[in-house]
Amino acid sequence: MNCDDARRLLHAYLDDELDAAGSAAMAAHLDGCADCAARCREHERLHQALKQPGLYRRAPAALRERWTPRRDTDAPVAQPAPSRRPLAWAAAAGFAGALLLAMPLYHAMQQRGATADVLVDEAVSSHLRSLQPQHLMDVVSTDQHTVKPWFDGRLDFAPRVVDLAGAGFPLAGGRLDALDGRSVAALVYRRRLHVINVYEWPAAAAGASAAQRESRRNGYTVLRWTDAGMHYLAVSDVDPAALREFAADLRRGAGTGDAR
Amino acid sequence: MPIEAPAAVPPPPPAVGARFEAVVLPWLDAAWNLARWLARDDADAQDVVQEAMLRALRYFDSFHGGDARVWLLAIVRNTYFTLRAKALPLEPLDEDSHPLVDERATPEALTLLAVDVGSLRQALERLPPPLREALVLRELEECSYKEIATITGQKIGTVMSRLSRARERLRLELAQPARGGATP
């Protein structure tokens, strides 16, 4: 690949839109060409800068309110009118009122699952905090046999530390963090210039497992799952597909003997 | 009381069904983000999103599964360009009318100076709409090239070249913040 090709394909490469052969050719060229590598780093920096939450515009509350059905507006109508109506009407109105009053609660509960997940918010905040200077790692090592023992005595459980360098997600280190009201192990992996934080902490039930769930916040993807009694939460700004691939590799690794 | 006679009567709340609420409403932020970046103005974005949501509601019967975000974003950008064409019939949309700096001549030594939110916002707003749109969809909305192609009705190759032009241009803007001023 020459520099003209590299220039043409750089953005598709950064966006993970090249096929494996193209990606490999690009990486090889970047290894050998200082100019293209510098250009690549500039665009990585620009890409990171565009992740700043301040750039994403959120819908104003008034607009959201207008488009959210108002189930409670009918409620006052359904309140029993005083004394002029027969008792049966009052009872019926009371029943209808109870239904109507219960509806927003029901919908609020349904929506909470989709939009207002505190844990996801907390994880994204923690991920952002970890990206500030000096916050990312307490133990810096690409070796799982260094990172895992570091947690001994610092946590009341032994986190599983998997080596995923072969899959393109080298381990960078670990640190203690707090999530969901408890101390958790935070493992830092990298995908090119992106950082992936993986949080691990024990589930309440020993053998608990739960299917993988995906959420997005401010351009960050959050994946959660529970395997063999351990909660996992991975958060990153990498492409969601890459994060899913990472999670699949991690789960495979943690399930086999690789986790030490 | 003067308060009882507002200058502009807000439109009556639309009749939103539970399915529309569950499928489309979660993407209101995405709709607003795209509209606000395209329109660069709260009041215009308000008009665009309001109109786009009404269209979405009207066409909702024809939405048969698939990615509701992509579907809604396509409506938002089409609404924006329709409303814009009505308001400003003479201003061409094609980015070719905006003279671009020769990207190939960019000195490699040029480094990004300021990447704070304020500078980025100004630089993004100075990009011509087709480039701004591609960049907002990719970087802020994290759409894949295929999704962007669906939303904008373009070929993937076009998406790719617009993104690379948008980024090179943004990089130039950020490296020379004093150049030209903020003429829209």
Short mmCIF file of C-alpha atoms in Angstrom, two decimals:
data_model
loop_
_atom_site.label_atom_id
_atom_site.label_comp_id
_atom_site.label_asym_id
_atom_site.label_seq_id
_atom_site.Cartn_x
_atom_site.Cartn_y
_atom_site.Cartn_z
CA MET A 1 0.00 0.00 0.00
CA ASN A 2 1.35 3.46 -0.85
CA CYS A 3 0.62 6.76 0.87
CA ASP A 4 -2.12 7.74 -1.58
CA ASP A 5 -4.03 4.53 -0.83
CA ALA A 6 -3.43 5.02 2.86
CA ARG A 7 -4.77 8.55 2.71
CA ARG A 8 -7.84 7.37 0.85
CA LEU A 9 -8.54 4.49 3.23
CA LEU A 10 -7.48 6.09 6.51
CA HIS A 11 -10.98 7.06 7.59
CA ALA A 12 -12.57 3.76 6.74
CA TYR A 13 -9.74 2.18 8.72
CA LEU A 14 -10.36 4.41 11.74
CA ASP A 15 -14.07 3.65 11.52
CA ASP A 16 -13.48 -0.09 11.44
CA GLU A 17 -15.11 -0.27 8.05
CA LEU A 18 -12.27 -2.00 6.21
CA ASP A 19 -12.19 -5.74 5.73
CA ALA A 20 -9.56 -7.75 7.59
CA ALA A 21 -7.09 -7.75 4.68
CA GLY A 22 -7.46 -3.99 4.16
CA SER A 23 -7.06 -3.34 7.88
CA ALA A 24 -3.92 -5.44 8.03
CA ALA A 25 -2.42 -3.73 4.97
CA MET A 26 -3.21 -0.36 6.51
CA ALA A 27 -1.69 -1.27 9.85
CA ALA A 28 1.44 -2.49 8.08
CA HIS A 29 1.72 0.75 6.15
CA LEU A 30 1.23 2.84 9.30
CA ASP A 31 4.00 0.88 10.99
CA GLY A 32 6.43 1.83 8.29
CA CYS A 33 5.33 5.36 7.37
CA ALA A 34 5.83 8.09 9.93
CA ASP A 35 3.85 10.69 7.99
CA CYS A 36 0.74 8.54 7.65
CA ALA A 37 1.05 7.38 11.25
CA ALA A 38 1.15 11.01 12.40
CA ARG A 39 -1.90 11.80 10.31
CA CYS A 40 -3.66 8.77 11.77
CA ARG A 41 -2.89 9.92 15.32
CA GLU A 42 -4.23 13.38 14.57
CA HIS A 43 -7.49 11.93 13.41
CA GLU A 44 -7.68 9.59 16.37
CA ARG A 45 -7.32 12.64 18.56
CA LEU A 46 -10.02 14.44 16.66
CA HIS A 47 -12.24 11.39 16.94
CA GLN A 48 -11.71 11.27 20.72
CA ALA A 49 -12.37 14.99 21.01
CA LEU A 50 -15.71 14.58 19.23
CA LYS A 51 -16.78 12.17 21.98
CA GLN A 52 -17.03 14.98 24.49
CA PRO A 53 -20.52 14.77 25.95
CA GLY A 54 -20.99 18.52 25.56
CA LEU A 55 -21.24 18.12 21.79
CA TYR A 56 -24.23 15.81 21.82
CA ARG A 57 -27.45 17.83 21.87
CA ARG A 58 -30.27 16.42 23.92
CA ALA A 59 -33.91 17.11 23.18
CA PRO A 60 -35.35 19.94 25.31
CA ALA A 61 -37.68 18.82 28.08
CA ALA A 62 -40.63 20.73 26.57
CA LEU A 63 -40.34 18.81 23.31
CA ARG A 64 -40.10 15.49 25.08
CA GLU A 65 -43.08 16.36 27.20
CA ARG A 66 -45.15 17.27 24.17
CA TRP A 67 -44.45 13.90 22.60
CA THR A 68 -44.93 11.85 25.73
CA PRO A 69 -48.57 10.83 26.10
CA ARG A 70 -50.08 12.45 29.17
CA ARG A 71 -51.85 9.66 30.96
CA ASP A 72 -52.41 11.64 34.13
CA THR A 73 -54.37 14.53 32.61
CA ASP A 74 -57.61 12.55 32.76
CA ALA A 75 -57.14 11.54 36.35
CA PRO A 76 -58.80 14.56 38.00
CA VAL A 77 -61.91 14.05 35.86
CA ALA A 78 -62.23 10.57 37.20
CA GLN A 79 -62.18 11.63 40.81
CA PRO A 80 -65.60 11.09 42.37
CA ALA A 81 -67.82 14.15 42.18
CA PRO A 82 -69.16 15.10 45.60
CA SER A 83 -72.60 13.84 46.71
CA ARG A 84 -74.70 14.69 43.65
CA ARG A 85 -74.03 11.33 41.92
CA PRO A 86 -75.32 8.02 43.18
CA LEU A 87 -72.84 5.92 45.13
CA ALA A 88 -72.42 3.43 42.26
CA TRP A 89 -71.14 6.19 39.96
CA ALA A 90 -68.73 7.32 42.59
CA ALA A 91 -67.42 3.79 43.03
CA ALA A 92 -67.06 3.32 39.27
CA ALA A 93 -65.29 6.66 38.96
CA GLY A 94 -63.03 5.72 41.84
CA PHE A 95 -62.15 2.46 40.12
CA ALA A 96 -61.44 4.23 36.85
CA GLY A 97 -59.41 6.80 38.72
CA ALA A 98 -57.32 4.09 40.36
CA LEU A 99 -56.68 2.54 36.96
CA LEU A 100 -55.70 5.85 35.46
CA LEU A 101 -53.48 6.69 38.39
CA ALA A 102 -51.81 3.31 38.16
CA MET A 103 -51.15 3.62 34.42
CA PRO A 104 -48.40 6.25 34.58
CA LEU A 105 -46.67 4.23 37.27
CA TYR A 106 -46.82 1.13 35.08
CA HIS A 107 -45.43 2.98 32.12
CA ALA A 108 -42.83 4.74 34.20
CA MET A 109 -41.65 1.34 35.39
CA GLN A 110 -41.55 0.02 31.85
CA GLN A 111 -39.60 3.02 30.64
CA ARG A 112 -37.16 2.90 33.49
CA GLY A 113 -35.72 -0.31 32.12
CA ALA A 114 -35.04 1.35 28.78
CA THR A 115 -33.88 4.81 29.70
CA ALA A 116 -33.04 5.47 33.30
CA ASP A 117 -30.63 2.77 34.25
CA VAL A 118 -28.59 4.15 37.09
CA LEU A 119 -25.89 1.51 36.79
CA VAL A 120 -25.25 2.33 33.15
CA ASP A 121 -24.97 6.05 33.95
CA GLU A 122 -22.66 5.28 36.81
CA ALA A 123 -20.46 3.07 34.63
CA VAL A 124 -20.19 5.68 31.87
CA SER A 125 -19.28 8.35 34.43
CA SER A 126 -16.68 6.05 35.92
CA HIS A 127 -15.30 5.30 32.46
CA LEU A 128 -15.06 9.03 31.72
CA ARG A 129 -13.39 9.69 35.06
CA SER A 130 -10.90 6.92 34.35
CA LEU A 131 -9.85 8.69 31.15
CA GLN A 132 -8.73 11.77 33.03
CA PRO A 133 -4.98 12.00 33.58
CA GLN A 134 -3.68 9.79 36.39
CA HIS A 135 -6.99 8.01 36.83
CA LEU A 136 -6.79 5.13 34.43
CA MET A 137 -4.68 2.52 36.19
CA ASP A 138 -3.37 1.60 39.61
CA VAL A 139 -1.39 -1.31 38.25
CA VAL A 140 0.11 -0.92 34.81
CA SER A 141 0.90 -4.19 33.10
CA THR A 142 0.07 -6.10 29.98
CA ASP A 143 0.59 -9.34 31.90
CA GLN A 144 -2.47 -10.98 33.42
CA HIS A 145 -0.20 -12.69 35.97
CA THR A 146 0.83 -9.30 37.28
CA VAL A 147 -2.59 -7.69 37.20
CA LYS A 148 -4.55 -10.47 38.86
CA PRO A 149 -2.37 -10.84 42.00
CA TRP A 150 -2.38 -7.08 42.42
CA PHE A 151 -6.04 -7.30 43.42
CA ASP A 152 -5.23 -9.80 46.24
CA GLY A 153 -6.13 -8.26 49.55
CA ARG A 154 -7.65 -5.22 47.89
CA LEU A 155 -10.97 -6.88 47.10
CA ASP A 156 -13.07 -9.53 48.81
CA PHE A 157 -13.09 -11.62 45.62
CA ALA A 158 -10.64 -12.69 42.96
CA PRO A 159 -11.47 -11.14 39.58
CA ARG A 160 -10.96 -13.17 36.44
CA VAL A 161 -8.29 -11.62 34.29
CA VAL A 162 -8.19 -12.81 30.70
CA ASP A 163 -5.43 -12.23 28.18
CA LEU A 164 -7.02 -11.06 24.94
CA ALA A 165 -3.97 -9.66 23.19
CA GLY A 166 -4.30 -12.34 20.54
CA ALA A 167 -7.81 -11.13 19.75
CA GLY A 168 -6.64 -7.53 19.32
CA PHE A 169 -7.57 -6.31 22.81
CA PRO A 170 -4.33 -6.10 24.80
CA LEU A 171 -4.59 -5.78 28.55
CA ALA A 172 -3.24 -2.46 29.80
CA GLY A 173 -3.71 -2.71 33.55
CA GLY A 174 -6.23 -2.54 36.35
CA ARG A 175 -7.46 -0.43 39.21
CA LEU A 176 -9.92 -0.44 42.07
CA ASP A 177 -13.17 1.31 41.38
CA ALA A 178 -16.61 1.61 42.93
CA LEU A 179 -19.85 0.73 41.21
CA ASP A 180 -23.30 -0.21 42.34
CA GLY A 181 -22.36 0.74 45.90
CA ARG A 182 -19.41 -1.62 46.26
CA SER A 183 -15.73 -2.01 45.41
CA VAL A 184 -15.19 -3.59 42.04
CA ALA A 185 -12.23 -4.66 39.93
CA ALA A 186 -11.72 -2.47 36.88
CA LEU A 187 -9.63 -3.98 34.11
CA VAL A 188 -8.35 -1.76 31.34
CA TYR A 189 -8.05 -3.14 27.84
CA ARG A 190 -7.14 -1.31 24.68
CA ARG A 191 -8.38 -1.47 21.15
CA ARG A 192 -5.95 0.57 19.09
CA LEU A 193 -6.21 3.97 20.77
CA HIS A 194 -9.54 3.25 22.45
CA VAL A 195 -9.87 2.29 26.08
CA ILE A 196 -12.23 -0.42 27.26
CA ASN A 197 -13.03 -0.56 30.95
CA VAL A 198 -14.33 -3.88 32.28
CA TYR A 199 -15.86 -3.91 35.74
CA GLU A 200 -16.21 -7.16 37.66
CA TRP A 201 -17.94 -7.89 40.90
CA PRO A 202 -19.64 -10.94 42.42
CA ALA A 203 -23.35 -11.49 41.98
CA ALA A 204 -25.55 -12.10 45.01
CA ALA A 205 -26.19 -15.71 43.98
CA ALA A 206 -23.17 -17.98 43.52
CA GLY A 207 -23.89 -19.51 40.12
CA ALA A 208 -25.97 -16.68 38.73
CA SER A 209 -25.87 -15.90 35.04
CA ALA A 210 -27.75 -13.42 32.92
CA ALA A 211 -27.96 -12.66 29.22
CA GLN A 212 -25.96 -9.82 27.73
CA ARG A 213 -27.64 -6.43 27.60
CA GLU A 214 -26.51 -3.45 25.59
CA SER A 215 -27.09 0.24 26.32
CA ARG A 216 -25.76 3.47 24.89
CA ARG A 217 -25.05 6.76 26.59
CA ASN A 218 -23.48 9.85 25.02
CA GLY A 219 -21.79 7.76 22.39
CA TYR A 220 -20.51 5.14 24.80
CA THR A 221 -21.59 1.55 24.56
CA VAL A 222 -22.21 -0.43 27.73
CA LEU A 223 -22.50 -4.22 27.73
CA ARG A 224 -23.59 -6.11 30.83
CA TRP A 225 -23.78 -9.77 31.54
CA THR A 226 -23.42 -12.24 34.40
CA ASP A 227 -21.39 -15.44 34.09
CA ALA A 228 -20.80 -18.06 36.78
CA GLY A 229 -21.79 -15.77 39.64
CA MET A 230 -19.83 -12.74 38.47
CA HIS A 231 -21.28 -9.51 37.11
CA TYR A 232 -19.41 -8.02 34.18
CA LEU A 233 -19.84 -4.59 32.69
CA ALA A 234 -17.80 -3.39 29.72
CA VAL A 235 -17.87 0.25 28.62
CA SER A 236 -16.06 1.95 25.79
CA ASP A 237 -16.33 4.33 22.90
CA VAL A 238 -15.22 1.71 20.39
CA ASP A 239 -17.61 0.68 17.71
CA PRO A 240 -20.47 -1.28 19.33
CA ALA A 241 -19.69 -4.25 17.08
CA ALA A 242 -16.09 -4.27 18.30
CA LEU A 243 -17.23 -4.14 21.91
CA ARG A 244 -19.58 -7.07 21.32
CA GLU A 245 -16.67 -8.97 19.80
CA PHE A 246 -14.59 -8.07 22.84
CA ALA A 247 -17.31 -9.31 25.21
CA ALA A 248 -17.63 -12.57 23.30
CA ASP A 249 -13.85 -13.12 23.49
CA LEU A 250 -13.82 -12.24 27.16
CA ARG A 251 -16.66 -14.62 27.97
CA ARG A 252 -14.98 -17.40 26.02
CA GLY A 253 -11.69 -16.73 27.79
CA ALA A 254 -13.26 -16.50 31.24
CA GLY A 255 -15.16 -19.72 30.64
CA THR A 256 -12.07 -21.74 29.71
CA GLY A 257 -8.81 -22.14 31.55
CA ASP A 258 -7.39 -18.93 30.12
CA ALA A 259 -8.62 -16.97 33.09
CA ARG A 260 -5.94 -16.96 35.72
CA MET B 1 -54.02 38.60 32.04
CA PRO B 2 -51.60 38.90 29.13
CA ILE B 3 -50.26 35.46 29.89
CA GLU B 4 -53.52 33.91 28.77
CA ALA B 5 -53.00 35.13 25.20
CA PRO B 6 -49.66 33.78 24.02
CA ALA B 7 -48.33 35.09 20.71
CA ALA B 8 -47.94 31.64 19.20
CA VAL B 9 -50.41 28.97 20.11
CA PRO B 10 -48.54 25.71 20.66
CA PRO B 11 -49.86 22.87 18.53
CA PRO B 12 -52.20 20.51 20.33
CA PRO B 13 -50.51 17.42 21.74
CA PRO B 14 -50.54 14.71 19.06
CA ALA B 15 -52.36 11.47 19.66
CA VAL B 16 -49.42 9.17 20.35
CA GLY B 17 -50.03 5.46 20.56
CA ALA B 18 -48.23 3.16 22.97
CA ARG B 19 -46.32 1.40 20.18
CA PHE B 20 -45.11 4.68 18.68
CA GLU B 21 -44.09 5.77 22.13
CA ALA B 22 -42.14 2.58 22.73
CA VAL B 23 -40.50 2.36 19.29
CA VAL B 24 -39.89 5.93 18.18
CA LEU B 25 -39.78 8.11 21.28
CA PRO B 26 -36.54 6.61 22.65
CA TRP B 27 -34.80 8.21 19.63
CA LEU B 28 -36.01 11.73 20.32
CA ASP B 29 -32.55 12.74 21.52
CA ALA B 30 -31.00 11.34 18.35
CA ALA B 31 -33.57 13.22 16.25
CA TRP B 32 -32.90 16.42 18.12
CA ASN B 33 -29.13 16.00 17.96
CA LEU B 34 -29.19 15.65 14.17
CA ALA B 35 -31.76 18.41 13.64
CA ARG B 36 -29.98 20.81 15.98
CA TRP B 37 -26.62 20.24 14.29
CA LEU B 38 -28.12 20.67 10.85
CA ALA B 39 -30.23 23.72 11.69
CA ARG B 40 -27.65 25.26 14.08
CA ASP B 41 -30.46 27.01 15.87
CA ASP B 42 -32.88 25.95 18.61
CA ALA B 43 -36.01 27.42 17.05
CA ASP B 44 -35.34 25.88 13.63
CA ALA B 45 -34.43 22.54 15.17
CA GLN B 46 -37.70 22.69 17.10
CA ASP B 47 -39.61 23.14 13.83
CA VAL B 48 -37.70 20.35 12.12
CA VAL B 49 -38.17 17.82 14.90
CA GLN B 50 -41.81 18.72 15.43
CA GLU B 51 -42.52 18.29 11.72
CA ALA B 52 -40.40 15.13 11.50
CA MET B 53 -42.20 13.56 14.43
CA LEU B 54 -45.55 14.38 12.88
CA ARG B 55 -44.41 12.73 9.66
CA ALA B 56 -43.12 9.75 11.59
CA LEU B 57 -46.48 9.45 13.29
CA ARG B 58 -48.24 9.69 9.94
CA TYR B 59 -46.00 7.09 8.27
CA PHE B 60 -45.73 4.87 11.30
CA ASP B 61 -48.06 2.29 9.78
CA SER B 62 -45.55 1.81 7.00
CA PHE B 63 -42.72 1.14 9.43
CA HIS B 64 -42.38 -2.62 9.56
CA GLY B 65 -39.70 -3.31 12.11
CA GLY B 66 -36.05 -2.70 11.33
CA ASP B 67 -33.96 -0.01 12.93
CA ALA B 68 -36.29 2.71 14.20
CA ARG B 69 -33.39 5.06 14.82
CA VAL B 70 -32.24 4.91 11.20
CA TRP B 71 -35.84 5.27 10.04
CA LEU B 72 -36.45 8.32 12.22
CA LEU B 73 -33.12 9.97 11.39
CA ALA B 74 -33.85 9.60 7.67
CA ILE B 75 -37.15 11.41 8.22
CA VAL B 76 -35.43 14.13 10.25
CA ARG B 77 -32.80 14.89 7.63
CA ASN B 78 -35.33 14.83 4.80
CA THR B 79 -37.58 17.15 6.77
CA TYR B 80 -34.68 19.47 7.40
CA PHE B 81 -33.71 19.65 3.75
CA THR B 82 -37.33 20.11 2.66
CA LEU B 83 -37.99 22.92 5.13
CA ARG B 84 -34.67 24.49 4.29
CA ALA B 85 -35.33 24.36 0.56
CA LYS B 86 -38.66 26.12 1.18
CA ALA B 87 -37.08 28.79 3.34
CA LEU B 88 -33.96 29.36 1.29
CA PRO B 89 -34.70 28.26 -2.26
CA LEU B 90 -31.67 29.99 -3.70
CA GLU B 91 -28.94 28.62 -1.53
CA PRO B 92 -27.46 25.52 -3.11
CA LEU B 93 -27.00 22.51 -0.89
CA ASP B 94 -24.11 21.03 -2.76
CA GLU B 95 -20.90 21.31 -0.85
CA ASP B 96 -19.08 21.86 -4.15
CA SER B 97 -20.27 25.44 -4.02
CA HIS B 98 -18.28 25.93 -0.86
CA PRO B 99 -14.66 26.26 -1.86
CA LEU B 100 -12.72 23.65 0.00
CA VAL B 101 -9.13 24.06 0.97
CA ASP B 102 -6.94 21.68 -0.96
CA GLU B 103 -6.78 18.82 1.48
CA ARG B 104 -3.95 17.11 -0.29
CA ALA B 105 -1.74 20.12 0.25
CA THR B 106 -2.22 19.98 4.00
CA PRO B 107 1.21 20.16 5.58
CA GLU B 108 1.76 17.15 7.78
CA ALA B 109 3.36 19.35 10.39
CA LEU B 110 0.03 21.02 11.00
CA THR B 111 -1.22 19.91 14.38
CA LEU B 112 -4.53 20.32 16.03
CA LEU B 113 -4.50 23.30 18.32
CA ALA B 114 -7.77 23.39 20.14
CA VAL B 115 -10.10 20.48 20.63
CA ASP B 116 -12.25 21.89 23.41
CA VAL B 117 -16.00 21.67 23.07
CA GLY B 118 -16.38 25.31 22.08
CA SER B 119 -13.88 25.23 19.23
CA LEU B 120 -15.18 21.90 17.98
CA ARG B 121 -18.73 23.19 18.00
CA GLN B 122 -17.81 26.27 15.98
CA ALA B 123 -15.72 24.28 13.53
CA LEU B 124 -18.49 21.72 13.05
CA GLU B 125 -21.05 24.43 12.46
CA ARG B 126 -18.86 25.96 9.78
CA LEU B 127 -18.81 22.74 7.75
CA PRO B 128 -21.17 22.64 4.77
CA PRO B 129 -24.37 20.72 5.66
CA PRO B 130 -23.62 17.48 3.77
CA LEU B 131 -20.25 17.14 5.46
CA ARG B 132 -21.61 18.18 8.84
CA GLU B 133 -24.39 15.67 8.52
CA ALA B 134 -22.01 12.80 7.74
CA LEU B 135 -19.75 13.70 10.64
CA VAL B 136 -22.57 14.13 13.17
CA LEU B 137 -24.07 10.78 12.18
CA ARG B 138 -20.73 9.01 12.40
CA GLU B 139 -19.06 10.63 15.39
CA LEU B 140 -21.92 11.69 17.61
CA GLU B 141 -24.60 9.22 16.63
CA GLU B 142 -22.10 6.40 15.95
CA CYS B 143 -23.84 5.15 12.86
CA SER B 144 -22.07 2.65 10.63
CA TYR B 145 -21.34 3.65 7.01
CA LYS B 146 -24.24 1.47 5.96
CA GLU B 147 -26.61 3.23 8.36
CA ILE B 148 -25.43 6.64 7.18
CA ALA B 149 -25.92 5.54 3.59
CA THR B 150 -29.49 4.48 4.41
CA ILE B 151 -30.28 7.68 6.29
CA THR B 152 -28.89 10.02 3.65
CA GLY B 153 -29.86 7.93 0.62
CA GLN B 154 -26.28 7.85 -0.64
CA LYS B 155 -23.86 5.19 -1.74
CA ILE B 156 -21.41 3.91 0.82
CA GLY B 157 -18.56 5.26 -1.30
CA THR B 158 -20.09 8.72 -1.10
CA VAL B 159 -20.42 8.41 2.66
CA MET B 160 -16.78 7.41 2.90
CA SER B 161 -15.51 10.30 0.81
CA ARG B 162 -17.73 12.84 2.58
CA LEU B 163 -16.50 11.66 5.95
CA SER B 164 -12.90 11.94 4.95
CA ARG B 165 -13.45 15.41 3.47
CA ALA B 166 -15.36 16.44 6.57
CA ARG B 167 -12.59 15.33 8.88
CA GLU B 168 -9.78 16.85 6.87
CA ARG B 169 -11.71 20.09 6.75
CA LEU B 170 -12.45 19.99 10.46
CA ARG B 171 -8.82 19.38 11.16
CA LEU B 172 -7.87 22.42 9.11
CA GLU B 173 -10.45 24.57 10.87
CA LEU B 174 -9.13 23.52 14.25
CA ALA B 175 -5.55 24.08 13.28
CA GLN B 176 -6.27 27.63 12.11
CA PRO B 177 -9.00 28.89 14.39
CA ALA B 178 -8.49 32.54 13.43
CA ARG B 179 -8.98 32.02 9.70
CA GLY B 180 -12.03 33.46 7.99
CA GLY B 181 -14.24 34.00 11.01
CA ALA B 182 -17.60 32.34 11.61
CA THR B 183 -19.46 33.14 8.44
CA PRO B 184 -22.19 30.55 8.07
#
